[in-house]
């Protein structure tokens, strides 16, 4: 199943077509040529050893016994079965090796091909391939594969051998058998503990591989959370053009590391331990990016990573050549500029041709000249795209920064809630309206942040204007509620403040629902048109 990435239907289909090929490819069995070669070598070794030790005895019995020594098997079965023929060519093939650790006899000469240890009584292990190595090398190899390389499939150590060690083999290698003597030294105890952690790590790798191969499963991205979420409706790319698959793993809290950085009163009082783990199932963005779909959200984040700082620097430090529109940086104090690309000479101040400046070369006062006005108009048009991007980016970044400061707002709100209890007759339950308002503000700022990303890519038209109207109403309501939360507390105004905050919180919540519902319906109805190419949508409209 692991070889077929847990696809049962595909495994059955392949197995029915060619069972041997599937088993060999998965590392379960050896190729037929390899197995036949090993059996022939085993018979040859048995015949030669029998001829030397017992020349008057038929080679039938030692053949099986010799193979047992080589592979570390249990003693051969009934001897009567070997008396049927005296020819070595008719000897029954040795039984396959058991998938469990087994020891070689102490009187047999053996040199481990990994560590070259040839000590008497060396414990060895082998898979069906008969590649034998000492137990210490097997243990170190398995631990390294699992702990260091995060491999859930451990193959034979021999070069060119693709046989996979069974789970039972690895378990018996790492976990001591029931009733085994307990380790006596500190070094043995530490090694046993490491092996136990290695086995636990392997079980974790099995789970991670299963989740990674299943398109309808995903791990929760929150710190210290190991829950998984199932969302079959978002398993296909086509579905991501109509929905934003926002899911929750069912857990609550802000993660073990973050909780330690806060006081217990902050965690309990503000309810941060109960904050729900919500994220997008359809893309790697570890947050709820509604109302914008995954493809557009990833496109926006890529543009912000590539262009935001560059765009700000270009806006502040460069201008475009009025002739070829190349971006030029001024590298000296003189206003006489020469474009390196087209060799056009112009004035840095008014952007007009330098030839019209006469004797006033270094004191430009020709702002109203026709050529200067035309040059500035051309520059303004060339920078329209840059200005437009910065308009949406600055507002997107502002809401993102405000959301990051939500922890400070929680702390400030907690102090105000305690102050309300002291200066009024309100109980702790009755002042919870402040915490609910803060949570709603934080949620709506995340929505507003992504509305600017969506608005940047929306094509002009009535649909975009209606979207921006809803965006404006929500933004105004959020700012009004934030202002109420930050207003000073006065004992005589607490009842009025409570009523205002409660009403505004309900209104903000309603406006947020309107934005999300209207946008979601627009995706289902095919209402949204984009100014760039987006997978699953019509060609972009020119503005």
XYZ file of C-alpha atoms in Angstrom:
543
model
C 0.000 0.000 0.000
C 2.830 2.428 0.776
C 4.426 1.688 -2.604
C 1.148 2.505 -4.383
C 0.664 5.586 -2.198
C -2.254 3.963 -0.359
C -4.308 3.657 -3.541
C -6.112 0.355 -3.089
C -7.808 0.360 -6.494
C -4.541 0.977 -8.321
C -2.809 -1.731 -6.297
C -5.461 -4.323 -7.128
C -5.357 -3.415 -10.817
C -1.561 -3.671 -11.027
C -1.480 -6.839 -8.959
C -4.015 -8.571 -11.182
C -2.026 -7.620 -14.280
C 1.355 -8.828 -13.020
C 1.591 -9.879 -9.392
C 5.310 -10.747 -9.509
C 6.275 -7.368 -10.974
C 4.320 -5.496 -8.305
C 5.860 -7.488 -5.459
C 9.382 -6.992 -6.820
C 8.867 -3.260 -7.436
C 7.473 -2.804 -3.936
C 10.485 -4.582 -2.441
C 8.437 -7.430 -1.010
C 10.138 -10.245 -2.935
C 13.334 -10.706 -4.928
C 13.465 -10.870 -8.724
C 13.292 -14.444 -10.026
C 16.832 -14.366 -11.458
C 18.286 -13.188 -8.155
C 16.363 -15.752 -6.131
C 17.429 -18.596 -8.445
C 21.059 -17.489 -8.256
C 20.997 -17.415 -4.462
C 19.411 -20.864 -4.305
C 22.092 -22.239 -6.629
C 24.844 -20.720 -4.500
C 23.236 -22.204 -1.398
C 23.121 -25.692 -2.946
C 26.737 -25.484 -4.122
C 27.919 -24.440 -0.691
C 26.000 -27.305 0.931
C 27.277 -29.942 -1.486
C 30.907 -28.938 -1.073
C 30.711 -28.874 2.703
C 29.024 -32.291 2.768
C 31.622 -33.890 0.479
C 34.386 -32.732 2.785
C 32.896 -33.771 6.101
C 30.927 -36.923 5.136
C 32.163 -38.462 1.862
C 30.150 -41.685 2.283
C 26.841 -39.971 2.975
C 24.427 -38.682 0.395
C 24.273 -34.887 0.002
C 20.557 -34.640 0.497
C 20.397 -33.940 4.223
C 23.300 -31.466 4.493
C 21.940 -29.406 1.587
C 19.023 -28.127 3.614
C 21.101 -27.906 6.762
C 23.804 -25.813 5.038
C 21.238 -23.356 3.703
C 19.837 -23.040 7.177
C 23.238 -22.014 8.517
C 23.775 -19.422 5.823
C 20.437 -17.703 6.238
C 20.160 -18.120 9.987
C 17.041 -20.258 9.778
C 15.559 -22.702 12.211
C 16.751 -26.346 11.871
C 15.515 -28.252 8.847
C 12.255 -30.149 8.937
C 11.764 -33.924 8.878
C 14.767 -35.802 7.529
C 12.596 -38.429 5.844
C 11.688 -35.921 3.164
C 15.306 -35.824 1.954
C 15.587 -39.587 1.295
C 13.475 -39.531 -1.839
C 16.371 -38.824 -4.191
C 20.142 -39.070 -4.123
C 20.713 -36.457 -6.837
C 21.642 -32.887 -5.762
C 19.672 -31.461 -8.662
C 16.427 -32.690 -7.145
C 17.061 -31.267 -3.690
C 14.197 -29.197 -2.308
C 14.911 -25.438 -2.223
C 15.524 -23.948 1.200
C 12.680 -22.309 2.993
C 12.405 -18.530 2.786
C 13.844 -16.515 5.620
C 11.588 -15.442 8.426
C 11.053 -11.691 8.604
C 12.473 -11.354 12.089
C 15.933 -10.884 13.616
C 17.874 -14.139 13.876
C 21.382 -14.978 15.128
C 24.137 -16.951 13.444
C 25.933 -19.708 15.270
C 28.984 -18.715 17.255
C 31.256 -21.379 15.677
C 30.755 -20.058 12.134
C 33.332 -17.657 10.731
C 31.679 -14.404 9.638
C 32.901 -10.890 8.788
C 30.379 -8.059 8.629
C 30.794 -6.229 5.325
C 29.859 -2.890 6.920
C 32.012 -2.693 10.073
C 34.311 -5.691 9.281
C 33.736 -7.114 12.738
C 34.653 -10.809 12.923
C 34.335 -11.385 16.653
C 33.233 -14.889 17.732
C 29.550 -15.159 18.557
C 28.664 -12.071 16.499
C 24.885 -11.649 16.228
C 23.738 -11.249 12.616
C 20.531 -10.549 10.738
C 19.390 -11.077 7.156
C 16.322 -10.554 4.993
C 15.078 -12.898 2.274
C 17.915 -11.691 0.067
C 20.428 -13.434 2.407
C 22.612 -10.310 2.680
C 23.826 -10.795 6.234
C 25.142 -8.019 8.496
C 25.723 -7.703 12.200
C 22.933 -6.551 14.497
C 24.738 -3.340 15.480
C 25.074 -2.226 11.847
C 21.426 -3.047 11.171
C 20.318 -1.007 14.185
C 22.483 2.012 13.333
C 21.341 1.874 9.709
C 17.640 1.734 10.588
C 17.935 4.525 13.167
C 19.794 6.737 10.691
C 17.241 6.152 7.942
C 14.282 6.935 10.170
C 15.626 9.688 12.425
C 17.991 11.516 10.060
C 16.514 10.901 6.605
C 12.827 10.545 7.623
C 12.485 7.400 5.543
C 9.480 5.195 6.188
C 10.737 2.528 3.743
C 14.021 0.911 4.833
C 15.702 -1.214 2.173
C 18.498 -3.771 2.494
C 21.956 -2.357 3.164
C 23.586 -4.362 0.360
C 24.460 -2.387 -2.759
C 21.909 -2.855 -5.536
C 19.448 -4.736 -3.332
C 15.944 -3.219 -3.312
C 14.333 -5.573 -0.799
C 12.366 -3.684 1.852
C 12.687 -4.585 5.512
C 9.233 -5.554 6.861
C 7.702 -3.550 9.691
C 7.926 -6.573 11.980
C 11.656 -6.857 11.265
C 12.214 -3.203 12.250
C 9.974 -3.490 15.306
C 11.854 -6.516 16.638
C 15.126 -4.752 15.940
C 14.224 -1.567 17.849
C 11.772 -2.712 20.521
C 12.954 -5.371 23.008
C 10.889 -8.528 23.141
C 8.618 -9.097 26.163
C 10.557 -10.682 28.978
C 13.931 -9.556 27.640
C 16.480 -8.590 30.307
C 16.423 -4.918 31.183
C 19.485 -2.799 30.284
C 21.925 -2.457 33.147
C 24.257 0.359 32.102
C 23.376 3.980 31.404
C 24.590 3.622 27.826
C 22.294 0.662 27.193
C 19.359 2.493 28.736
C 19.986 5.555 26.545
C 20.205 3.378 23.431
C 16.968 1.580 24.281
C 15.228 4.915 24.775
C 16.563 6.142 21.427
C 15.330 3.011 19.685
C 11.881 3.451 21.219
C 11.760 7.035 19.938
C 12.859 5.799 16.524
C 9.989 3.337 16.354
C 7.537 6.049 17.408
C 9.012 8.298 14.725
C 8.442 5.607 12.127
C 4.777 5.353 13.098
C 4.548 9.119 12.686
C 6.143 8.882 9.229
C 3.539 6.314 8.231
C 0.761 8.726 9.188
C 2.406 11.662 7.432
C 2.904 9.624 4.260
C -0.728 8.505 4.309
C -1.957 12.084 4.750
C 0.391 13.413 2.062
C -0.856 10.818 -0.455
C -4.536 11.490 0.264
C -5.766 14.665 -1.454
C -8.760 14.912 0.862
C -6.596 15.014 4.027
C -4.337 17.754 5.367
C -2.478 18.479 8.592
C -3.426 21.485 10.667
C -0.688 24.134 10.166
C -1.013 25.611 13.671
C 2.060 25.194 15.914
C 2.027 22.168 18.207
C -1.125 20.809 16.539
C -1.015 17.319 14.994
C -4.676 17.016 13.998
C -5.739 16.258 10.433
C -8.711 17.590 8.497
C -10.742 15.835 5.800
C -12.285 17.964 3.044
C -13.238 15.852 -0.011
C -15.035 18.797 -1.652
C -11.694 20.633 -2.045
C -9.692 17.654 -3.310
C -9.909 18.715 -6.982
C -8.478 21.875 -8.541
C -11.747 22.588 -10.336
C -13.594 23.046 -7.053
C -11.128 25.746 -5.927
C -12.446 28.151 -8.571
C -15.838 28.422 -6.858
C -15.140 28.006 -3.140
C -12.587 29.005 -0.536
C -12.293 25.778 1.509
C -11.868 27.254 4.976
C -11.800 24.445 7.553
C -11.101 23.869 11.230
C -9.310 20.907 12.796
C -11.538 21.090 15.871
C -8.715 22.071 18.225
C -8.449 25.364 20.051
C -5.536 27.332 21.403
C -2.588 29.325 20.107
C 0.075 26.609 20.370
C 2.315 25.439 23.171
C 5.206 27.796 22.449
C 3.048 30.897 22.220
C 1.096 30.046 25.346
C 4.304 29.887 27.416
C 5.169 33.446 26.379
C 1.908 34.766 27.868
C 0.784 34.885 31.444
C -1.845 32.448 32.606
C -4.266 35.283 33.359
C -3.933 36.536 29.782
C -4.590 33.094 28.355
C -7.584 32.322 30.555
C -8.999 35.828 30.712
C -8.840 36.562 27.013
C -9.835 33.101 25.878
C -6.838 32.708 23.593
C -6.645 29.080 24.623
C -10.047 28.662 23.031
C -9.166 30.318 19.712
C -10.251 27.997 16.927
C -7.727 26.588 14.460
C -9.065 27.835 11.111
C -7.133 27.680 7.844
C -7.480 27.167 4.081
C -7.539 23.568 2.920
C -6.867 24.278 -0.746
C -3.471 26.026 -0.650
C -0.332 26.392 1.504
C -1.488 29.751 2.904
C -1.719 29.119 6.635
C -4.632 31.456 7.278
C -8.227 32.117 6.311
C -7.956 34.168 3.101
C -11.632 34.600 2.366
C -13.134 36.097 0.225
C -10.424 35.655 -2.441
C -9.898 32.211 -4.028
C -6.648 30.292 -3.639
C -5.124 30.970 -7.081
C -5.607 34.726 -6.790
C -4.357 34.765 -3.188
C -1.151 32.943 -4.158
C -0.705 35.267 -7.138
C -1.029 38.310 -4.866
C 1.422 37.007 -2.266
C 3.989 36.260 -4.967
C 3.634 39.762 -6.345
C 4.018 41.271 -2.887
C 7.197 39.263 -2.235
C 8.665 40.260 -5.583
C 7.477 43.834 -6.088
C 6.486 45.613 -2.887
C 9.856 46.957 -1.720
C 11.100 47.383 -5.279
C 8.021 49.401 -6.186
C 8.412 51.685 -3.174
C 12.078 52.318 -3.990
C 11.370 52.978 -7.680
C 8.645 55.437 -6.767
C 10.932 57.364 -4.406
C 14.223 57.357 -6.324
C 13.621 57.106 -10.064
C 11.830 58.683 -13.017
C 11.100 57.531 -16.569
C 12.838 58.870 -19.624
C 10.336 61.037 -21.510
C 11.524 59.578 -24.815
C 11.878 55.785 -24.304
C 10.194 55.391 -20.886
C 13.238 53.654 -19.383
C 13.538 53.952 -15.602
C 16.392 56.295 -14.631
C 18.054 56.950 -11.297
C 19.696 60.300 -10.661
C 23.313 59.779 -9.587
C 24.496 63.377 -9.276
C 23.433 66.891 -8.283
C 23.008 68.269 -11.796
C 19.502 68.374 -13.306
C 20.887 67.726 -16.791
C 20.046 64.067 -17.411
C 21.116 61.850 -20.320
C 19.354 58.543 -20.885
C 21.947 55.791 -21.369
C 19.560 53.837 -23.558
C 18.393 56.398 -26.113
C 20.802 59.290 -25.302
C 17.879 61.671 -24.848
C 18.788 64.780 -22.816
C 16.154 66.214 -20.496
C 15.663 68.127 -17.248
C 15.207 66.107 -14.067
C 12.930 68.769 -12.544
C 10.446 69.496 -15.318
C 11.157 66.431 -17.515
C 11.263 68.726 -20.594
C 13.950 68.590 -23.316
C 17.222 70.075 -22.140
C 17.688 72.023 -25.378
C 14.818 74.386 -24.427
C 16.356 75.511 -21.156
C 18.637 78.150 -22.676
C 20.871 79.738 -20.068
C 18.729 78.587 -17.138
C 20.384 75.193 -17.147
C 20.755 74.719 -13.414
C 17.729 76.680 -12.204
C 14.694 75.222 -13.949
C 11.569 77.393 -13.833
C 9.839 76.089 -16.930
C 7.080 74.062 -15.290
C 4.344 75.440 -17.573
C 6.153 74.909 -20.848
C 4.191 72.642 -23.202
C 6.999 70.106 -23.698
C 7.545 69.842 -19.943
C 3.843 69.278 -19.295
C 3.682 66.581 -21.960
C 6.727 64.843 -20.530
C 5.245 64.860 -17.038
C 1.955 63.513 -18.381
C 3.769 60.656 -20.085
C 5.587 59.883 -16.876
C 2.339 59.939 -14.922
C 0.793 57.428 -17.318
C 3.797 55.138 -17.100
C 3.590 55.218 -13.304
C -0.154 54.665 -13.137
C 0.333 50.900 -12.805
C 2.889 51.375 -10.023
C 0.657 53.830 -8.152
C -2.299 51.485 -8.485
C -0.367 48.553 -7.072
C 0.937 50.586 -4.133
C -2.600 51.808 -3.380
C -3.842 48.250 -2.831
C -0.632 46.959 -1.280
C -0.403 49.691 1.374
C -3.969 49.065 2.517
C -3.441 45.298 2.478
C -0.275 45.662 4.546
C -2.001 48.060 6.962
C -4.719 45.544 7.843
C -2.146 42.761 8.086
C -0.096 44.802 10.547
C -3.212 45.630 12.558
C -4.069 41.938 12.758
C -0.538 41.136 13.987
C -0.995 43.680 16.771
C -4.151 41.941 17.949
C -2.265 40.436 20.905
C -1.537 43.929 22.241
C -5.177 44.837 21.733
C -6.212 41.741 23.714
C -3.969 42.757 26.606
C -5.275 46.329 26.598
C -8.853 45.082 26.474
C -8.285 42.777 29.428
C -7.120 45.724 31.521
C -10.215 47.684 30.547
C -12.427 44.735 31.459
C -10.839 44.584 34.912
C -11.237 48.355 35.266
C -14.927 48.082 34.400
C -15.427 45.517 37.150
C -13.799 47.804 39.701
C -15.543 51.029 38.722
C -18.996 49.560 38.069
C -21.315 46.833 39.249
C -20.692 44.676 36.171
C -19.539 41.093 36.661
C -16.795 39.339 34.703
C -19.432 37.680 32.514
C -21.091 41.000 31.774
C -17.869 42.625 30.538
C -17.202 39.859 28.021
C -18.710 42.097 25.329
C -15.298 43.781 25.061
C -13.501 40.514 24.289
C -16.122 39.559 21.713
C -15.697 42.947 20.043
C -11.918 42.503 19.826
C -12.305 39.049 18.277
C -14.738 40.417 15.704
C -12.397 43.288 14.803
C -9.526 40.879 14.296
C -11.641 38.599 12.107
C -12.927 41.479 9.973
C -9.437 42.906 9.456
C -8.385 39.591 7.960
C -11.366 39.792 5.607
C -10.569 43.392 4.673
C -6.936 42.531 4.042
C -7.851 39.977 1.395
C -10.575 42.148 -0.170
C -7.815 44.513 -1.319
C -5.946 41.624 -2.908
C -9.129 40.626 -4.745
C -9.970 44.194 -5.771
C -6.515 44.609 -7.335
C -7.198 41.791 -9.816
C -10.897 42.506 -10.467
C -11.744 43.977 -13.861
C -13.390 47.380 -13.931
C -17.179 47.489 -14.056
C -20.315 47.681 -12.001
C -19.558 44.395 -10.288
C -16.244 45.730 -8.952
C -17.909 48.966 -7.817
C -20.503 47.045 -5.813
C -17.727 44.946 -4.293
C -15.822 48.064 -3.260
C -19.000 49.586 -1.785
C -19.369 46.558 0.503
C -15.686 46.781 1.289
C -15.992 50.453 2.227
C -18.984 49.860 4.501
C -17.194 47.056 6.340
C -14.003 49.072 6.712
C -15.831 52.083 8.133
C -17.712 49.888 10.611
C -14.483 48.197 11.754
C -12.708 51.511 12.283
C -15.663 52.852 14.296
C -15.642 49.771 16.528
C -11.854 50.005 16.979
C -12.222 53.609 18.048
C -14.799 52.624 20.672
C -12.504 49.907 22.024
C -9.615 52.329 22.392
C -11.654 55.090 24.017
C -10.933 55.803 27.708
C -13.113 54.202 30.385
C -15.192 56.535 32.546
C -17.369 55.073 35.258
C -20.416 57.189 34.437
C -20.240 56.267 30.714
C -19.771 52.493 31.099
C -23.472 51.593 30.460
C -23.501 53.766 27.338
C -20.193 52.356 26.134
C -21.431 48.824 26.668
C -24.521 49.481 24.584
C -22.546 51.172 21.799
C -19.901 48.439 21.631
C -22.508 45.670 21.620
C -24.547 47.290 18.845
C -21.489 48.069 16.737
C -20.152 44.528 17.169
C -23.393 43.063 15.833
C -23.343 45.507 12.901
C -19.713 44.715 12.053
C -20.428 40.995 12.188
C -23.360 41.466 9.814
C -21.314 43.548 7.354
C -18.591 40.899 7.346
C -21.126 38.177 6.588
C -22.520 40.259 3.719
C -19.080 40.653 2.127
C -18.252 36.947 2.426
C -21.662 35.707 1.275
C -21.863 38.082 -1.682
C -18.367 37.153 -2.830
C -19.045 33.417 -2.462
C -22.271 33.726 -4.461
C -20.364 35.645 -7.123
C -17.975 32.747 -7.585
C -20.824 30.262 -7.852
C -22.656 32.467 -10.362
C -19.541 33.251 -12.404
C -19.987 36.953 -11.745
C -16.347 37.915 -11.159
C -14.109 38.957 -14.055
C -10.357 39.403 -13.732
C -7.798 41.696 -15.368
C -5.195 38.903 -15.406
C -5.281 35.255 -16.440
C -6.632 33.041 -13.629
C -6.946 29.259 -13.951
C -10.533 28.159 -14.413
C -11.843 31.566 -15.571
C -12.366 33.330 -18.892
C -9.641 35.363 -20.536
C -8.841 38.647 -18.746
C -10.646 41.819 -19.735
C -8.588 44.804 -20.865
C -8.999 47.962 -18.803
